[in-house]
Amino acid sequence: MSLTPPPGSRSAMEAYLLQQLDSLQTQLTSEQASTASMAAELRAADLRMDSAEKNINSGFLVLCGALGFFMQTGFAMLETGSVAKNNVINILFKNITDACVAGTFWWLLGYGFAYGKSAGGFIGTDNFAMSRIYDNGLNGALAGSDGWEMWFFQWAFVGTAATIVSGSVCERMRIEAYIMSSCAVSIFIYPVVVHWVWGDGFMSSNKGGSSFFYTQDTESNGLIDFAGSGVVHMVGGLTGLMGAYLCGPRLGRFDPVTGHVNDMPEHNIAFMALGVGMLWFGWYGFNCGSVLNFVEAGELAGKVAVNTTIAAAAGCIVGVFTSYQFENVFSVSVALNGILAGLVSITAPCAVVTPWMSFIIGGVGSSIHYSFRRILFKLQIDDPLDAAPIHAFAGIWGLLSVGIFCTDDAVQYAGYPNINNSCSSGRQFATQVIGALIIIVWSITLSTIVWITVKFTIGLRVPAVLEEMGMDVMQHGNNAYGERQATAGWQLEAGGAGGMPYDEFT
C-alpha cells in the first residue's frame, strides 16, 4: 500500500487520505477476525487435548481395573491347587460369588459409603447406586468426569478384599456363612476404611489427615497407603483370621493331645504356581493403576512397577532360603507365598521408596509371613492358604514400612499434596502406626460381630461327615475331575445328581 499522495487539489488529497484510512480499517478488521479465528482454534485444540487426556486416563483405569479383576482368576487357581481335590468346585464357587456379590453391593451401597459426601470424616452418605455419577463432574463428581472408570477400578479392589477371606476358612465353612461375610465386607467393613484413607475421611492423604496428634493441615500427609496394604489386604486378612479362629480348624489338622500339626498337602502345585503368576501379573494393575492419572504420572507408574517387581522377587528368594533353613527343603509353596507376601508388603509404599528399599520391604514381608504362619500353628488356628500371615501381617508391615523408608522428596514425587518434613521428622511413622491400629481394631471388631452373628443364626461349619466327604459332590452335585464318588452308602456317577441338604447329616 503506497502512502504517496497524488498531485492535485486539497480536496483530492483529503479524498485520498480517507481512502487509505478505509483500507487500513478493512485490513485491521480482517486481522482481528483472523486473530479471533486462531484463538477459537486454540481453544478448540485445548478442549480436544483435555478430552484426549481424560480419555487416556479413563482408558488407563479401565485397563488396570481389568488387570485387577484378573487377580480373581489367580486367587481361584491358587486356592484350587491348595485345597483337597474333593473341595475344588466349592472354592471355585466361592470365588465366583465373591466377584458377583462385590459387584452388586459395591454398586448399591459400598461405593457411596466409600466415596460419597463425608459425614464427619467417618463414612460417605450419598452416591448410592451411582446416583451422583452421571453429572459430568458437576456437584463434586469424581475426577471431573462421570466416574465410571473409578467405580470399575475400585470394584476390583473390593473383590480382592472379599476373596482373601475364602482362603482362611476353606474346606469347612458353610457356603451361606461365607456369602454373608462377603456381603459384609463389600457393603460396610471395607468401604468405610476406603473412605477414611482414600476418600474424604479423617485419615485421608488427599488433603491431610486429622486424628489425634496429626492435624488436617499442610504439616500432615495423612495415612499413606498407595495401593492398599492396609485398606485392602489388612481388612481381608484380619476378617479371614477371625473367621478361621471362630470356625475352628479342619478335622485332623491338629493332634488333639499333642497339638502336632498334621500335614494336609496341597493337591495341585501346578495350579498354585499358575495362580500366583496370575496374581503377580494382576498386581501391576492395582499398584500402577493407583497413580490414577497416567498422562501426568506415567513415570511414577513406571517407578511403581519396578518397586513391585523387586519386592516380589525378594519375597520369593527369602521364602526359598527360609524354607530350606527350617525345613531342609526348597518348598515351592513357601516360595509362592513369599512372592505374595512381598507384593502385599510393597503395595502401600511402592510410590515413595527406592528399589533397594523395595528389596528389603519384600524380603522382610516374606519373613513375616513365615513367622506368623508358625505362630498360627502354635495357636492351633488353621488358615489353609496362609491368608492372614500373607495379607494381614505382611499388610501391617507394608503400612509401617512407609514411615520407616519414605523420604519427603519421594512423597512429593508421588503426588501427595502437602510439602512438609513428615518423613524426616518421624511424624509419618507415627501416623502409619496410628492408622494401622485403627484398621486392626475396626476389622477385627466388625468381622467378629459378623462371624458371631452368623454362627448363632445359620451356623459357620458344615457337619463333620460332610467335611470328611468333601463338599463338591455333597453340595454342588459333581466333582472337579469327573470321577465316580462313593460316600456314606450311596453312589454318585460323574455328572450326576444334585447335592444333599445339611439336614441329612445332622
PDB file of N, CA, C and O in Angstrom, residues 69 71-77 79-80 88-105 155 158-160 162-164 166 175 178-179 182 186 476:
ATOM      1  N   PHE A  69      -9.066 -57.259  38.157  1.00  0.00           N
ATOM      2  CA  PHE A  69     -10.102 -58.285  38.193  1.00  0.00           C
ATOM      3  C   PHE A  69      -9.539 -59.649  37.795  1.00  0.00           C
ATOM      4  O   PHE A  69     -10.002 -60.688  38.282  1.00  0.00           O
ATOM      5  N   MET A  71      -6.972 -60.860  38.813  1.00  0.00           N
ATOM      6  CA  MET A  71      -6.479 -61.470  40.042  1.00  0.00           C
ATOM      7  C   MET A  71      -7.498 -62.423  40.645  1.00  0.00           C
ATOM      8  O   MET A  71      -7.134 -63.362  41.367  1.00  0.00           O
ATOM      9  N   GLN A  72      -8.791 -62.193  40.362  1.00  0.00           N
ATOM     10  CA  GLN A  72      -9.809 -63.108  40.862  1.00  0.00           C
ATOM     11  C   GLN A  72      -9.571 -64.519  40.338  1.00  0.00           C
ATOM     12  O   GLN A  72      -9.727 -65.503  41.057  1.00  0.00           O
ATOM     13  N   THR A  73      -9.159 -64.595  39.075  1.00  0.00           N
ATOM     14  CA  THR A  73      -8.810 -65.890  38.499  1.00  0.00           C
ATOM     15  C   THR A  73      -7.567 -66.462  39.173  1.00  0.00           C
ATOM     16  O   THR A  73      -7.465 -67.673  39.410  1.00  0.00           O
ATOM     17  N   GLY A  74      -6.611 -65.584  39.480  1.00  0.00           N
ATOM     18  CA  GLY A  74      -5.416 -66.029  40.174  1.00  0.00           C
ATOM     19  C   GLY A  74      -5.725 -66.610  41.539  1.00  0.00           C
ATOM     20  O   GLY A  74      -5.194 -67.667  41.931  1.00  0.00           O
ATOM     21  N   PHE A  75      -6.576 -65.915  42.299  1.00  0.00           N
ATOM     22  CA  PHE A  75      -6.993 -66.452  43.595  1.00  0.00           C
ATOM     23  C   PHE A  75      -7.673 -67.811  43.421  1.00  0.00           C
ATOM     24  O   PHE A  75      -7.456 -68.739  44.214  1.00  0.00           O
ATOM     25  N   ALA A  76      -8.518 -67.919  42.399  1.00  0.00           N
ATOM     26  CA  ALA A  76      -9.238 -69.177  42.178  1.00  0.00           C
ATOM     27  C   ALA A  76      -8.263 -70.327  41.913  1.00  0.00           C
ATOM     28  O   ALA A  76      -8.411 -71.423  42.470  1.00  0.00           O
ATOM     29  N   MET A  77      -7.263 -70.082  41.074  1.00  0.00           N
ATOM     30  CA  MET A  77      -6.291 -71.132  40.770  1.00  0.00           C
ATOM     31  C   MET A  77      -5.423 -71.471  41.985  1.00  0.00           C
ATOM     32  O   MET A  77      -5.159 -72.642  42.268  1.00  0.00           O
ATOM     33  N   GLU A  79      -6.167 -71.132  45.185  1.00  0.00           N
ATOM     34  CA  GLU A  79      -6.944 -71.824  46.193  1.00  0.00           C
ATOM     35  C   GLU A  79      -7.353 -73.218  45.720  1.00  0.00           C
ATOM     36  O   GLU A  79      -7.394 -74.167  46.512  1.00  0.00           O
ATOM     37  N   THR A  80      -7.636 -73.350  44.421  1.00  0.00           N
ATOM     38  CA  THR A  80      -7.965 -74.668  43.871  1.00  0.00           C
ATOM     39  C   THR A  80      -6.817 -75.647  44.079  1.00  0.00           C
ATOM     40  O   THR A  80      -7.019 -76.801  44.480  1.00  0.00           O
ATOM     41  N   VAL A  88     -12.670 -78.691  45.308  1.00  0.00           N
ATOM     42  CA  VAL A  88     -12.290 -77.756  44.245  1.00  0.00           C
ATOM     43  C   VAL A  88     -13.486 -76.945  43.766  1.00  0.00           C
ATOM     44  O   VAL A  88     -13.427 -75.712  43.633  1.00  0.00           O
ATOM     45  N   ILE A  89     -14.597 -77.602  43.468  1.00  0.00           N
ATOM     46  CA  ILE A  89     -15.769 -76.881  42.985  1.00  0.00           C
ATOM     47  C   ILE A  89     -16.262 -75.889  44.028  1.00  0.00           C
ATOM     48  O   ILE A  89     -16.656 -74.762  43.709  1.00  0.00           O
ATOM     49  N   ASN A  90     -16.212 -76.294  45.283  1.00  0.00           N
ATOM     50  CA  ASN A  90     -16.664 -75.418  46.361  1.00  0.00           C
ATOM     51  C   ASN A  90     -15.868 -74.122  46.401  1.00  0.00           C
ATOM     52  O   ASN A  90     -16.436 -73.031  46.524  1.00  0.00           O
ATOM     53  N   ILE A  91     -14.536 -74.212  46.284  1.00  0.00           N
ATOM     54  CA  ILE A  91     -13.718 -72.999  46.359  1.00  0.00           C
ATOM     55  C   ILE A  91     -13.886 -72.155  45.105  1.00  0.00           C
ATOM     56  O   ILE A  91     -13.866 -70.924  45.159  1.00  0.00           O
ATOM     57  N   LEU A  92     -14.088 -72.794  43.949  1.00  0.00           N
ATOM     58  CA  LEU A  92     -14.350 -72.031  42.728  1.00  0.00           C
ATOM     59  C   LEU A  92     -15.686 -71.298  42.826  1.00  0.00           C
ATOM     60  O   LEU A  92     -15.807 -70.143  42.393  1.00  0.00           O
ATOM     61  N   PHE A  93     -16.673 -71.975  43.398  1.00  0.00           N
ATOM     62  CA  PHE A  93     -17.983 -71.351  43.570  1.00  0.00           C
ATOM     63  C   PHE A  93     -17.876 -70.105  44.448  1.00  0.00           C
ATOM     64  O   PHE A  93     -18.488 -69.064  44.161  1.00  0.00           O
ATOM     65  N   LYS A  94     -17.108 -70.195  45.517  1.00  0.00           N
ATOM     66  CA  LYS A  94     -16.950 -69.046  46.416  1.00  0.00           C
ATOM     67  C   LYS A  94     -16.250 -67.885  45.711  1.00  0.00           C
ATOM     68  O   LYS A  94     -16.618 -66.716  45.909  1.00  0.00           O
ATOM     69  N   ASN A  95     -15.253 -68.173  44.895  1.00  0.00           N
ATOM     70  CA  ASN A  95     -14.569 -67.105  44.166  1.00  0.00           C
ATOM     71  C   ASN A  95     -15.498 -66.429  43.165  1.00  0.00           C
ATOM     72  O   ASN A  95     -15.456 -65.201  42.992  1.00  0.00           O
ATOM     73  N   ILE A  96     -16.314 -67.212  42.502  1.00  0.00           N
ATOM     74  CA  ILE A  96     -17.256 -66.631  41.538  1.00  0.00           C
ATOM     75  C   ILE A  96     -18.271 -65.741  42.245  1.00  0.00           C
ATOM     76  O   ILE A  96     -18.562 -64.610  41.821  1.00  0.00           O
ATOM     77  N   THR A  97     -18.829 -66.248  43.344  1.00  0.00           N
ATOM     78  CA  THR A  97     -19.839 -65.460  44.050  1.00  0.00           C
ATOM     79  C   THR A  97     -19.233 -64.203  44.670  1.00  0.00           C
ATOM     80  O   THR A  97     -19.913 -63.170  44.777  1.00  0.00           O
ATOM     81  N   ASP A  98     -17.955 -64.242  45.067  1.00  0.00           N
ATOM     82  CA  ASP A  98     -17.293 -63.042  45.581  1.00  0.00           C
ATOM     83  C   ASP A  98     -17.365 -61.896  44.576  1.00  0.00           C
ATOM     84  O   ASP A  98     -17.715 -60.762  44.915  1.00  0.00           O
ATOM     85  N   ALA A  99     -16.988 -62.177  43.339  1.00  0.00           N
ATOM     86  CA  ALA A  99     -16.994 -61.141  42.304  1.00  0.00           C
ATOM     87  C   ALA A  99     -18.392 -60.590  42.082  1.00  0.00           C
ATOM     88  O   ALA A  99     -18.579 -59.374  41.919  1.00  0.00           O
ATOM     89  N   CYS A 100     -19.387 -61.478  42.106  1.00  0.00           N
ATOM     90  CA  CYS A 100     -20.766 -61.046  41.837  1.00  0.00           C
ATOM     91  C   CYS A 100     -21.358 -60.296  43.024  1.00  0.00           C
ATOM     92  O   CYS A 100     -22.044 -59.274  42.847  1.00  0.00           O
ATOM     93  N   VAL A 101     -21.110 -60.790  44.226  1.00  0.00           N
ATOM     94  CA  VAL A 101     -21.582 -60.092  45.425  1.00  0.00           C
ATOM     95  C   VAL A 101     -20.925 -58.720  45.523  1.00  0.00           C
ATOM     96  O   VAL A 101     -21.584 -57.702  45.798  1.00  0.00           O
ATOM     97  N   ALA A 102     -19.617 -58.671  45.278  1.00  0.00           N
ATOM     98  CA  ALA A 102     -18.906 -57.390  45.334  1.00  0.00           C
ATOM     99  C   ALA A 102     -19.449 -56.420  44.293  1.00  0.00           C
ATOM    100  O   ALA A 102     -19.653 -55.233  44.588  1.00  0.00           O
ATOM    101  N   GLY A 103     -19.673 -56.905  43.076  1.00  0.00           N
ATOM    102  CA  GLY A 103     -20.188 -56.020  42.040  1.00  0.00           C
ATOM    103  C   GLY A 103     -21.553 -55.461  42.386  1.00  0.00           C
ATOM    104  O   GLY A 103     -21.822 -54.267  42.193  1.00  0.00           O
ATOM    105  N   THR A 104     -22.423 -56.293  42.927  1.00  0.00           N
ATOM    106  CA  THR A 104     -23.778 -55.846  43.240  1.00  0.00           C
ATOM    107  C   THR A 104     -23.805 -54.861  44.400  1.00  0.00           C
ATOM    108  O   THR A 104     -24.378 -53.766  44.297  1.00  0.00           O
ATOM    109  N   PHE A 105     -23.165 -55.217  45.495  1.00  0.00           N
ATOM    110  CA  PHE A 105     -23.277 -54.376  46.689  1.00  0.00           C
ATOM    111  C   PHE A 105     -22.319 -53.190  46.662  1.00  0.00           C
ATOM    112  O   PHE A 105     -22.566 -52.181  47.341  1.00  0.00           O
ATOM    113  N   TRP A 155     -13.953 -51.468  42.050  1.00  0.00           N
ATOM    114  CA  TRP A 155     -14.662 -52.744  42.214  1.00  0.00           C
ATOM    115  C   TRP A 155     -13.680 -53.909  42.281  1.00  0.00           C
ATOM    116  O   TRP A 155     -13.863 -54.858  43.052  1.00  0.00           O
ATOM    117  N   VAL A 158     -12.407 -54.205  45.893  1.00  0.00           N
ATOM    118  CA  VAL A 158     -13.319 -54.776  46.890  1.00  0.00           C
ATOM    119  C   VAL A 158     -13.481 -56.272  46.666  1.00  0.00           C
ATOM    120  O   VAL A 158     -13.600 -57.049  47.628  1.00  0.00           O
ATOM    121  N   GLY A 159     -13.449 -56.711  45.404  1.00  0.00           N
ATOM    122  CA  GLY A 159     -13.497 -58.144  45.141  1.00  0.00           C
ATOM    123  C   GLY A 159     -12.315 -58.874  45.735  1.00  0.00           C
ATOM    124  O   GLY A 159     -12.444 -59.982  46.284  1.00  0.00           O
ATOM    125  N   THR A 160     -11.141 -58.259  45.658  1.00  0.00           N
ATOM    126  CA  THR A 160      -9.945 -58.860  46.248  1.00  0.00           C
ATOM    127  C   THR A 160     -10.061 -58.952  47.762  1.00  0.00           C
ATOM    128  O   THR A 160      -9.744 -59.985  48.366  1.00  0.00           O
ATOM    129  N   ALA A 162     -12.671 -59.200  49.600  1.00  0.00           N
ATOM    130  CA  ALA A 162     -13.625 -60.237  49.984  1.00  0.00           C
ATOM    131  C   ALA A 162     -13.057 -61.632  49.750  1.00  0.00           C
ATOM    132  O   ALA A 162     -13.255 -62.543  50.565  1.00  0.00           O
ATOM    133  N   THR A 163     -12.338 -61.811  48.646  1.00  0.00           N
ATOM    134  CA  THR A 163     -11.835 -63.134  48.286  1.00  0.00           C
ATOM    135  C   THR A 163     -10.724 -63.611  49.210  1.00  0.00           C
ATOM    136  O   THR A 163     -10.558 -64.820  49.421  1.00  0.00           O
ATOM    137  N   ILE A 164      -9.952 -62.687  49.762  1.00  0.00           N
ATOM    138  CA  ILE A 164      -8.889 -63.068  50.697  1.00  0.00           C
ATOM    139  C   ILE A 164      -9.442 -63.944  51.813  1.00  0.00           C
ATOM    140  O   ILE A 164      -8.808 -64.904  52.258  1.00  0.00           O
ATOM    141  N   SER A 166     -11.769 -66.132  51.803  1.00  0.00           N
ATOM    142  CA  SER A 166     -12.068 -67.523  51.440  1.00  0.00           C
ATOM    143  C   SER A 166     -10.893 -68.450  51.708  1.00  0.00           C
ATOM    144  O   SER A 166     -11.087 -69.627  52.038  1.00  0.00           O
ATOM    145  N   ILE A 175     -21.410 -72.531  52.838  1.00  0.00           N
ATOM    146  CA  ILE A 175     -21.476 -71.548  51.756  1.00  0.00           C
ATOM    147  C   ILE A 175     -22.272 -70.327  52.181  1.00  0.00           C
ATOM    148  O   ILE A 175     -21.875 -69.174  51.925  1.00  0.00           O
ATOM    149  N   TYR A 178     -20.268 -68.095  54.398  1.00  0.00           N
ATOM    150  CA  TYR A 178     -19.238 -67.379  53.660  1.00  0.00           C
ATOM    151  C   TYR A 178     -19.826 -66.228  52.849  1.00  0.00           C
ATOM    152  O   TYR A 178     -19.262 -65.131  52.807  1.00  0.00           O
ATOM    153  N   ILE A 179     -20.952 -66.451  52.199  1.00  0.00           N
ATOM    154  CA  ILE A 179     -21.574 -65.388  51.399  1.00  0.00           C
ATOM    155  C   ILE A 179     -21.983 -64.223  52.292  1.00  0.00           C
ATOM    156  O   ILE A 179     -21.871 -63.052  51.896  1.00  0.00           O
ATOM    157  N   SER A 182     -18.940 -62.183  52.813  1.00  0.00           N
ATOM    158  CA  SER A 182     -18.611 -61.457  51.597  1.00  0.00           C
ATOM    159  C   SER A 182     -19.492 -60.218  51.447  1.00  0.00           C
ATOM    160  O   SER A 182     -19.021 -59.140  51.054  1.00  0.00           O
ATOM    161  N   SER A 186     -18.151 -56.269  51.496  1.00  0.00           N
ATOM    162  CA  SER A 186     -18.423 -55.436  50.335  1.00  0.00           C
ATOM    163  C   SER A 186     -19.297 -54.235  50.661  1.00  0.00           C
ATOM    164  O   SER A 186     -19.126 -53.160  50.077  1.00  0.00           O
ATOM    165  N   HIS A 476     -22.563 -79.508  45.639  1.00  0.00           N
ATOM    166  CA  HIS A 476     -22.632 -78.991  44.280  1.00  0.00           C
ATOM    167  C   HIS A 476     -23.039 -80.044  43.257  1.00  0.00           C
ATOM    168  O   HIS A 476     -23.153 -79.758  42.068  1.00  0.00           O
TER     169      HIS A 476
END
